Tab-separated table of C-alpha atoms in Angstrom:
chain	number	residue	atom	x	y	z
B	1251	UNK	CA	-12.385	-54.045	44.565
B	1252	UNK	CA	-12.715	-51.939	42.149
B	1253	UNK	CA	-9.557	-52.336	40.163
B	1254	UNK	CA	-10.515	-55.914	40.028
B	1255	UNK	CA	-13.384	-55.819	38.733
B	1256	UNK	CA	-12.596	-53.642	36.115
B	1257	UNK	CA	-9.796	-56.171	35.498
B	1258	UNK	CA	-11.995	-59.074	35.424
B	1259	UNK	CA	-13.998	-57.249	32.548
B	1260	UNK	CA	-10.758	-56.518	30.434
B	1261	UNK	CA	-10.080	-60.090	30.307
B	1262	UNK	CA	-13.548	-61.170	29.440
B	1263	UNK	CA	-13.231	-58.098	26.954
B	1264	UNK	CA	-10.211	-59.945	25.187
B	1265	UNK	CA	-11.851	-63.238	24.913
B	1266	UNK	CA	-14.518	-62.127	23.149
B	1267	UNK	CA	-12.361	-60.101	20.763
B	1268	UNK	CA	-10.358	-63.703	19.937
B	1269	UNK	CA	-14.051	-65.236	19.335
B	1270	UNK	CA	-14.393	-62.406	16.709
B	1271	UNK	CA	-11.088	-62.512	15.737
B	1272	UNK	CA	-11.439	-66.151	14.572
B	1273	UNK	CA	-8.766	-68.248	12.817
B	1274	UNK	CA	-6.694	-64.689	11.957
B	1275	UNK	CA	-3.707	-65.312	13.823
B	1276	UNK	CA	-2.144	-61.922	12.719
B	1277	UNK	CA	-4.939	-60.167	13.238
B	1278	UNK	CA	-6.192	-61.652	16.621
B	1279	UNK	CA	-2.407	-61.074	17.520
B	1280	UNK	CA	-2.484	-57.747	16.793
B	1281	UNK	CA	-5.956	-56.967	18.672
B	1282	UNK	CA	-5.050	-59.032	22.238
B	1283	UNK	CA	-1.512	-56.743	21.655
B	1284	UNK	CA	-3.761	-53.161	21.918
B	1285	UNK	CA	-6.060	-54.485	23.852
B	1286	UNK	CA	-3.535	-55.842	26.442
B	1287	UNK	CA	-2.435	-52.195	26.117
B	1288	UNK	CA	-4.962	-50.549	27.321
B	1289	UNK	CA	-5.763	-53.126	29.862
B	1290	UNK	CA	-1.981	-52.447	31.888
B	1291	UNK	CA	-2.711	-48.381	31.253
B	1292	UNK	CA	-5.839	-48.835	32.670
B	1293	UNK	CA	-4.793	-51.491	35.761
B	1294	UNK	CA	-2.341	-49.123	37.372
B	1295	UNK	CA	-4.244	-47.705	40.489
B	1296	UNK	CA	-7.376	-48.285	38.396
B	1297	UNK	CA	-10.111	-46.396	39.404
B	1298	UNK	CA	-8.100	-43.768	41.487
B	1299	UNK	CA	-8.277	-40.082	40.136
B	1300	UNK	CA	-5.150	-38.004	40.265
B	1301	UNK	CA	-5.016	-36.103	43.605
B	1302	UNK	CA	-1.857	-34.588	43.481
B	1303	UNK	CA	-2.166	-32.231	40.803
B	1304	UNK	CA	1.297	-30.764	41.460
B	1305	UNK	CA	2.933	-32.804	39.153
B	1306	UNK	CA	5.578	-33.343	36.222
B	1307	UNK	CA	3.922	-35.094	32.978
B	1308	UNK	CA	5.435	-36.651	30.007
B	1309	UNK	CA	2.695	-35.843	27.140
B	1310	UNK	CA	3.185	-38.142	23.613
B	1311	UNK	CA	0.896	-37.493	20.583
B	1312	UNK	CA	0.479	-37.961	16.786
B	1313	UNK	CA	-0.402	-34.878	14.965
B	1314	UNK	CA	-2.144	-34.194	11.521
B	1315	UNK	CA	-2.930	-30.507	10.667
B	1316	UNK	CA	-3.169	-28.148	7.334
B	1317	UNK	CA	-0.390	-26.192	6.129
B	1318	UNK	CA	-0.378	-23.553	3.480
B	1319	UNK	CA	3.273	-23.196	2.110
B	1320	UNK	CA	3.015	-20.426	0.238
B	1321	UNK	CA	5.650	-19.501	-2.103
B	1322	UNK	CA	6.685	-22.279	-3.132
B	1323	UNK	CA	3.294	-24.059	-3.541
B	1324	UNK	CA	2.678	-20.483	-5.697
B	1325	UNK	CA	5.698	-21.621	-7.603
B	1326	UNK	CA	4.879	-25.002	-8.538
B	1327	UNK	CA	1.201	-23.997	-9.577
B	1328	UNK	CA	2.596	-21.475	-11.780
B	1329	UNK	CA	5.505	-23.456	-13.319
B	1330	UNK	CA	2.363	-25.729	-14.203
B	1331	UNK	CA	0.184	-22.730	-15.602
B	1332	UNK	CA	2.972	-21.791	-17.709
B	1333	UNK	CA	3.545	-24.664	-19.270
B	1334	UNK	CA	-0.615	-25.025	-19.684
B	1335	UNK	CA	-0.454	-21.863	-21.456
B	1336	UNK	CA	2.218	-22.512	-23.778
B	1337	UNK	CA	1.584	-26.283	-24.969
B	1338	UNK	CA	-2.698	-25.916	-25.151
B	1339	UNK	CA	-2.163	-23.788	-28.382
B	1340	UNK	CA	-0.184	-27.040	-30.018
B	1341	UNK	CA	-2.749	-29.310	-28.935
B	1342	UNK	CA	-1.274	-30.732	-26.024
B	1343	UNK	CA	-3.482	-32.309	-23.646
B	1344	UNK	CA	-2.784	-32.594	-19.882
B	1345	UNK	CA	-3.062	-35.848	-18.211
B	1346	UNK	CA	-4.183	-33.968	-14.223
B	1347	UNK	CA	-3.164	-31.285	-11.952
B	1348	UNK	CA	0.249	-31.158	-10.322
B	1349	UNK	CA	-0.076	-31.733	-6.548
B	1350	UNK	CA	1.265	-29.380	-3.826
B	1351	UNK	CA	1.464	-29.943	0.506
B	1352	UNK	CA	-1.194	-28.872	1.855
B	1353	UNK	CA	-0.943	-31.219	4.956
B	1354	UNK	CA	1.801	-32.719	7.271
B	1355	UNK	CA	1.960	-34.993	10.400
B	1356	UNK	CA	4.993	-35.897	12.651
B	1357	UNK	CA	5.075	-36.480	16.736
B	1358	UNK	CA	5.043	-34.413	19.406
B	1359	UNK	CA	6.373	-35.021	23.087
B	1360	UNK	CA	6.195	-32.189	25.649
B	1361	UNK	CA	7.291	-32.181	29.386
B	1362	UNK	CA	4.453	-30.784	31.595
B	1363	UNK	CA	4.280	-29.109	34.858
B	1364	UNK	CA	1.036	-29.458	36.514
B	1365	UNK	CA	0.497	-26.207	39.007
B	1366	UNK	CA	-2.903	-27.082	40.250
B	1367	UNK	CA	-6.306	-28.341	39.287
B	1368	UNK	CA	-6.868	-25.592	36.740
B	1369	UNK	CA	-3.347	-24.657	35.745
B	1370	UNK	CA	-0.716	-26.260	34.253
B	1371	UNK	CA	2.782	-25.380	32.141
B	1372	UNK	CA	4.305	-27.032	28.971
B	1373	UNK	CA	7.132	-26.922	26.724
B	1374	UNK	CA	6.358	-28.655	23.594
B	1375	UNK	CA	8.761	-30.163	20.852
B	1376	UNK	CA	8.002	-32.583	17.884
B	1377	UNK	CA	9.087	-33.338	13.657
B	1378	UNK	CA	6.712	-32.885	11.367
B	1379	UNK	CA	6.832	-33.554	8.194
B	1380	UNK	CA	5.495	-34.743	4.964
B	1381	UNK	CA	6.824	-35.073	1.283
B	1382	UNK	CA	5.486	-35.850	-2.377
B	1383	UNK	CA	6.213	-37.520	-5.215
B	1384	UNK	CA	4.116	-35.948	-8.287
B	1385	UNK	CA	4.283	-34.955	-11.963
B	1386	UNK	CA	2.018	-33.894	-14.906
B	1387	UNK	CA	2.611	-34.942	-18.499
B	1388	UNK	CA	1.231	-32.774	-21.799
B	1389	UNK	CA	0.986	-35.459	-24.453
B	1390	UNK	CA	-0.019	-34.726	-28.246
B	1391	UNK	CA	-0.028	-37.582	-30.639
B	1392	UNK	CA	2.195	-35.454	-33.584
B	1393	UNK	CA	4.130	-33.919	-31.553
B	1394	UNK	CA	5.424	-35.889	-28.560
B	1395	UNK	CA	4.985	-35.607	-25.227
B	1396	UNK	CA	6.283	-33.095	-21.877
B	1397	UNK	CA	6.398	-34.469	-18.383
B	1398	UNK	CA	7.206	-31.799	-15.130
B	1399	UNK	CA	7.848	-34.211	-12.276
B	1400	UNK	CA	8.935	-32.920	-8.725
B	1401	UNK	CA	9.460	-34.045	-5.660
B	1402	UNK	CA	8.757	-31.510	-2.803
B	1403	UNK	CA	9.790	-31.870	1.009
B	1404	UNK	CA	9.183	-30.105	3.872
B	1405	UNK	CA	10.194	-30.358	7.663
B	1406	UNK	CA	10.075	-28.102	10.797
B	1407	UNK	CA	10.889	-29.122	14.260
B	1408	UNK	CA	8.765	-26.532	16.838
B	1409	UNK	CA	9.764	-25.361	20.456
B	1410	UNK	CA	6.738	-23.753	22.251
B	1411	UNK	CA	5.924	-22.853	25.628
B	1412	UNK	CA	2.348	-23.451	26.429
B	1413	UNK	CA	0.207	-22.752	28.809
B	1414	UNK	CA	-2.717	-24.623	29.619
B	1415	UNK	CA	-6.377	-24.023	31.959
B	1416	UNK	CA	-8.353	-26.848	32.691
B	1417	UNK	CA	-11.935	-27.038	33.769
B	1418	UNK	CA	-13.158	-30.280	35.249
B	1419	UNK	CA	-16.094	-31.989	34.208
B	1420	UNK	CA	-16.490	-34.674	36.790
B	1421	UNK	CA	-13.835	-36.434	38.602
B	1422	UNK	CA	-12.366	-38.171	35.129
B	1423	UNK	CA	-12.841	-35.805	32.263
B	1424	UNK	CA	-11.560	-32.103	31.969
B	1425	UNK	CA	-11.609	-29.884	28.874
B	1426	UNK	CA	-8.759	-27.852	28.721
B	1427	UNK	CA	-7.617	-24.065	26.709
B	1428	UNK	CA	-3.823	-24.389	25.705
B	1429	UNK	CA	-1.318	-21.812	23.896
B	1430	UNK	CA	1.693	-19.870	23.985
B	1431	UNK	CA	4.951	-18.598	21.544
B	1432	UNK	CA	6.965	-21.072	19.867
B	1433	UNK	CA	9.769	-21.473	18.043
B	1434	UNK	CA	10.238	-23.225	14.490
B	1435	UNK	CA	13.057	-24.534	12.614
B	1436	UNK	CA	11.997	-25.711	9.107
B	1437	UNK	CA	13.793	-27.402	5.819
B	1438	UNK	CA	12.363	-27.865	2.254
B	1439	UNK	CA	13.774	-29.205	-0.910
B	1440	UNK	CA	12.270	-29.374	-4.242
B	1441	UNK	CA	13.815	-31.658	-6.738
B	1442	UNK	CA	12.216	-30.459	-10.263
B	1443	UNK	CA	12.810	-32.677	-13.506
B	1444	UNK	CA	11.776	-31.139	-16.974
B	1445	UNK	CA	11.440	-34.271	-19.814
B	1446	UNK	CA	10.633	-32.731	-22.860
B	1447	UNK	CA	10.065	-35.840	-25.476
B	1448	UNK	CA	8.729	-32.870	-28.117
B	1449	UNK	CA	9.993	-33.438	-31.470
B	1450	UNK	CA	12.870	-30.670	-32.069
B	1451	UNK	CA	12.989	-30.543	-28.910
B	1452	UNK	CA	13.771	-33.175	-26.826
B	1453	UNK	CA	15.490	-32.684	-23.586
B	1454	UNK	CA	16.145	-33.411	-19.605
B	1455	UNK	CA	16.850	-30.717	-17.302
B	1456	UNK	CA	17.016	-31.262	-13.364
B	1457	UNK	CA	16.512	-27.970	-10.834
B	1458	UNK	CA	17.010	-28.942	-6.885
B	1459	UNK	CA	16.063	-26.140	-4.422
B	1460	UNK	CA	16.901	-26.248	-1.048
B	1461	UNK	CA	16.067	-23.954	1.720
B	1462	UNK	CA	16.093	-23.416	5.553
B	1463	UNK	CA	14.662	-20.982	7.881
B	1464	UNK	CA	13.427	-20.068	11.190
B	1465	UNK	CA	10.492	-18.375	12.738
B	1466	UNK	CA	8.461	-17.422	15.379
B	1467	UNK	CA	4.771	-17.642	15.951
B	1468	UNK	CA	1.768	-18.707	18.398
B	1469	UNK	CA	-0.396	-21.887	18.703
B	1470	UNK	CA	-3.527	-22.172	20.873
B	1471	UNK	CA	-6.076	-24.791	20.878
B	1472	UNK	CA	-8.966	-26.528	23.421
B	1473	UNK	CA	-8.588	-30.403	24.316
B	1474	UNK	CA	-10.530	-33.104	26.157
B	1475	UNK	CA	-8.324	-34.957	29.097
B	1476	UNK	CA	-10.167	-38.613	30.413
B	1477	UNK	CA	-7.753	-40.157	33.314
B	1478	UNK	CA	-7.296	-43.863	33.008
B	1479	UNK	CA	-5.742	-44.399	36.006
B	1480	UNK	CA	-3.560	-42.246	38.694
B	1481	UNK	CA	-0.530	-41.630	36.262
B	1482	UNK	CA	-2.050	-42.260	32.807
B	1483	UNK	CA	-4.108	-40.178	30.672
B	1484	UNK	CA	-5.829	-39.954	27.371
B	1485	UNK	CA	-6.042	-36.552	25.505
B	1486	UNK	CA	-7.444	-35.492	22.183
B	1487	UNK	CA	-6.891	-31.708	21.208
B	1488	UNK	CA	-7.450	-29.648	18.162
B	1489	UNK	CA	-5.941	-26.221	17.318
B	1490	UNK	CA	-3.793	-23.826	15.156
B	1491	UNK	CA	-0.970	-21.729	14.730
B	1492	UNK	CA	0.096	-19.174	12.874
B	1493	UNK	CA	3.570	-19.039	11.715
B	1494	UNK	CA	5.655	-17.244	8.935
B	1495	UNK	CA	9.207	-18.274	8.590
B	1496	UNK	CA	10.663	-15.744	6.348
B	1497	UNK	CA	13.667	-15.230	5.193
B	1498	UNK	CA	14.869	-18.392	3.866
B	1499	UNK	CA	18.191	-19.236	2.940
B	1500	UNK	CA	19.657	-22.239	0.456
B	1501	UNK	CA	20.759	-23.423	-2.366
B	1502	UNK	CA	20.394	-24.206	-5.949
B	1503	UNK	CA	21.887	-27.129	-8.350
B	1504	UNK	CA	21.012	-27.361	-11.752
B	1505	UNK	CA	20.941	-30.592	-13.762
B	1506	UNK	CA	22.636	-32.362	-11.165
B	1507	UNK	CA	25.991	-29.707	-11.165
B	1508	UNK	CA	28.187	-29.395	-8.054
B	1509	UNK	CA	27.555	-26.074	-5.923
B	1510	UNK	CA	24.863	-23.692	-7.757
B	1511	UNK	CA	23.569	-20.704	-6.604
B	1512	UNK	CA	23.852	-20.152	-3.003
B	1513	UNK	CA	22.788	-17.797	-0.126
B	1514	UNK	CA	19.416	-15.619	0.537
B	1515	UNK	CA	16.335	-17.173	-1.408
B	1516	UNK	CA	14.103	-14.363	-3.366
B	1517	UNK	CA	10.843	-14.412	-4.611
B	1518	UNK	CA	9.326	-12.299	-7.504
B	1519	UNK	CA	7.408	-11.818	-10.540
B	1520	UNK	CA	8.307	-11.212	-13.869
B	1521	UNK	CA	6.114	-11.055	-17.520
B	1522	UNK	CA	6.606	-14.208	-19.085
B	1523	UNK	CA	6.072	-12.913	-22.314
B	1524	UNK	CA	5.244	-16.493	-23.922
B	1525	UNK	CA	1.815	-16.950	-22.042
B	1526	UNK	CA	1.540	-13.008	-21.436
B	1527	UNK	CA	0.952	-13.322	-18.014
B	1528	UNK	CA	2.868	-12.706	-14.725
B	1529	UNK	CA	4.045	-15.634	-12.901
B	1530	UNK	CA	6.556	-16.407	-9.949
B	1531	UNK	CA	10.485	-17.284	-10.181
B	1532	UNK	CA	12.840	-17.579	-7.744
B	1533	UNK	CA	16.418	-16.525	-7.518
B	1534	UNK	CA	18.816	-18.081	-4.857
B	1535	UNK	CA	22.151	-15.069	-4.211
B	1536	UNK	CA	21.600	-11.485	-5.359
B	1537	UNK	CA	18.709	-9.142	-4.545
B	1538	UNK	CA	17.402	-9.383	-8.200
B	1539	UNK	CA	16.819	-5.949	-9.743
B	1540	UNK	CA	14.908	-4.923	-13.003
B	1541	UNK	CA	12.099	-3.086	-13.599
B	1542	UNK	CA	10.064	-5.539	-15.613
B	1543	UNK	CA	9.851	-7.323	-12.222
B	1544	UNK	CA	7.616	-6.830	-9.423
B	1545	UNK	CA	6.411	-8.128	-5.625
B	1546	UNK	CA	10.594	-8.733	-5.277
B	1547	UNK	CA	10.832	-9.556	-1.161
B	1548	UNK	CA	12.533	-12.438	0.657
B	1549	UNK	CA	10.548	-15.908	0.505
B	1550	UNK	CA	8.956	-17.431	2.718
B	1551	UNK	CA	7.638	-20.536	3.736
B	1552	UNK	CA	3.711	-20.261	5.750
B	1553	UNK	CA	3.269	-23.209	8.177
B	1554	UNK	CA	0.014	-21.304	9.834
B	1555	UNK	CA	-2.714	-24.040	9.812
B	1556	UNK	CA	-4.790	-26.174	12.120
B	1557	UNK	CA	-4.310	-29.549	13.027
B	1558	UNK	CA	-5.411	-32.523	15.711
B	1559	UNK	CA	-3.458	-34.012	17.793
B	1560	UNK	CA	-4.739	-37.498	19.933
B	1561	UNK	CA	-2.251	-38.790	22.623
B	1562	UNK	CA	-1.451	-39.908	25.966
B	1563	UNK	CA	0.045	-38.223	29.127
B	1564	UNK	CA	1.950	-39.993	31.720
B	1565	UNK	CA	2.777	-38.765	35.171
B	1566	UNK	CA	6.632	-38.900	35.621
B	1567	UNK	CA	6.550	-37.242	39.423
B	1568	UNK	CA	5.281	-34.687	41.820
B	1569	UNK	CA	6.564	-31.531	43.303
């Protein structure tokens, strides 16, 4: 009885969502499509709690989360600063700030093993992604104007093992501690475009960096679990990781040339003498070696961060 009454109350739910929806036909289309949804998660074995808790699970979420870069974010800003530095003096005036990735989102799907009420064992995959499309322009009304335009990419695919302990709060809800080592396989490309419209001066000049990598790290987090029915459930979870993929490799083109520089990716600093300050540069091949530079080590790319992931988990068998 109780899966039909809750049934009976889905469908009065949807007619009063096409009341509200009115004369919208996309719209009230859209809304009896989610709703309907939910309505044949929630009608399989409604109202029945998951008993056999030795189980296989199919878990599907979205994910949003934070992400530091690191050296090449610290080479953009800098590449900015330096041209701040050395076009203020003319009285150039900057339009706004170049912007870097600081967040990415993607999909995750992870097959689940379900030990007992408490315990439980994943293996997690997923893309994630995100790119940009920015640029800053110094304009001065004698002298012409600069514009620094790039378009920066970034992309790691994770394999983690997880483990997960759940505590029950009544016979529908369960909060849950998750984590384990992963894996991570990452990409990035910056395509940088220099447009110098200065008088004496003009100009185009294209840089494309690519690099790769892979890393290892941990990611932990705590979740809420509601069942909707005996093989469906919904799961929101927050957490972080903390991951360092060093040792990048790639390649660079320069104003769109065939092949470039290729092989190990290096990150340093050197005395730009123009601003009289030390900024960043990169150098795809060689070790580079000079005294004038300093901080010379391998880069990097840092994908530690937190993020929130909201899904649902379907039960696929038992054991």
């Amino acid at each position: 009885m109780e899966g039909i009454e809750i049934s009976k109350y889905w469908q009065k739910f949807i007619l009063k969502i096409n009341c509200l929806l009115g004369r919208n036909n996309m719209y009230k289309r859209v809304g009896v499509f989610l709703v309907g949804l939910v309505w044949v998660f929630c009608s399989i074995n409604i109202g029945t709690p998951e008993e056999d808790y030795r189980s296989f699970h199919l878990r599907i979420s979205g994910v949003y989360g934070s992400v530091p870069i690191g050296d090449f974010n610290t080479f953009l800003k800098d590449t900015e600063f330096h041209y701040d530095r050395l076009l203020a003096p003319y009285g150039f005036i900057k339009d706004k700030n170049l912007e870097v990735i600081g967040y990415v989102w993607g999909l995750n799907a992870e097959f689940m093993m379900r030990f007992s009420k408490h315990f439980g064992l994943g293996v997690k995959t997923g893309y994630i992604q995100q790119s940009l499309s920015t640029s800053v322009s110094w304009q001065s009304d004698e002298l012409g104007v600069f514009t620094l335009s790039t378009e920066p990419q970034i992309y790691f695919v994770p394999l983690i093992l997880k483990g997960y302990g759940y505590l029950p709060l009544n016979s529908r809800m369960s909060v849950y501690v998750m984590g384990g080592p992963g894996f991570y396989l990452v990409s990035s490309s910056y395509d940088f475009k220099e447009d110098s419209q200065i008088t004496g001066n003009e100009g185009v000049h294209n840089t494309y960096l690519y690099s790769e990598g892979m890393g290892y790290g941990l990611e932990g987090g705590v979740g809420l679990e509601i069942i909707l029915s005996s093989s469906t459930s919904f799961f929101i979870e927050g957490g972080g990781r903390h991951v360092n993929v060093n040792k990048l490799t790639g390649r660079m083109r320069l104003d769109g040339r065939v092949g470039g520089s290729t092989g190990d990716i290096w990150y340093f600093e050197y005395f730009d003498e123009n601003i009289s300050e030390y900024i960043s540069g990169i150098r795809y091949g060689e070790k580079p070696e000079s005294e004038s530079l300093r901080n010379i080590r391998r880069m990097g790319i840092d994908l530690s961060g937190y993020y929130l992931a909201v899904g649902f988990w379907f039960r696929i068998g038992i054991w």
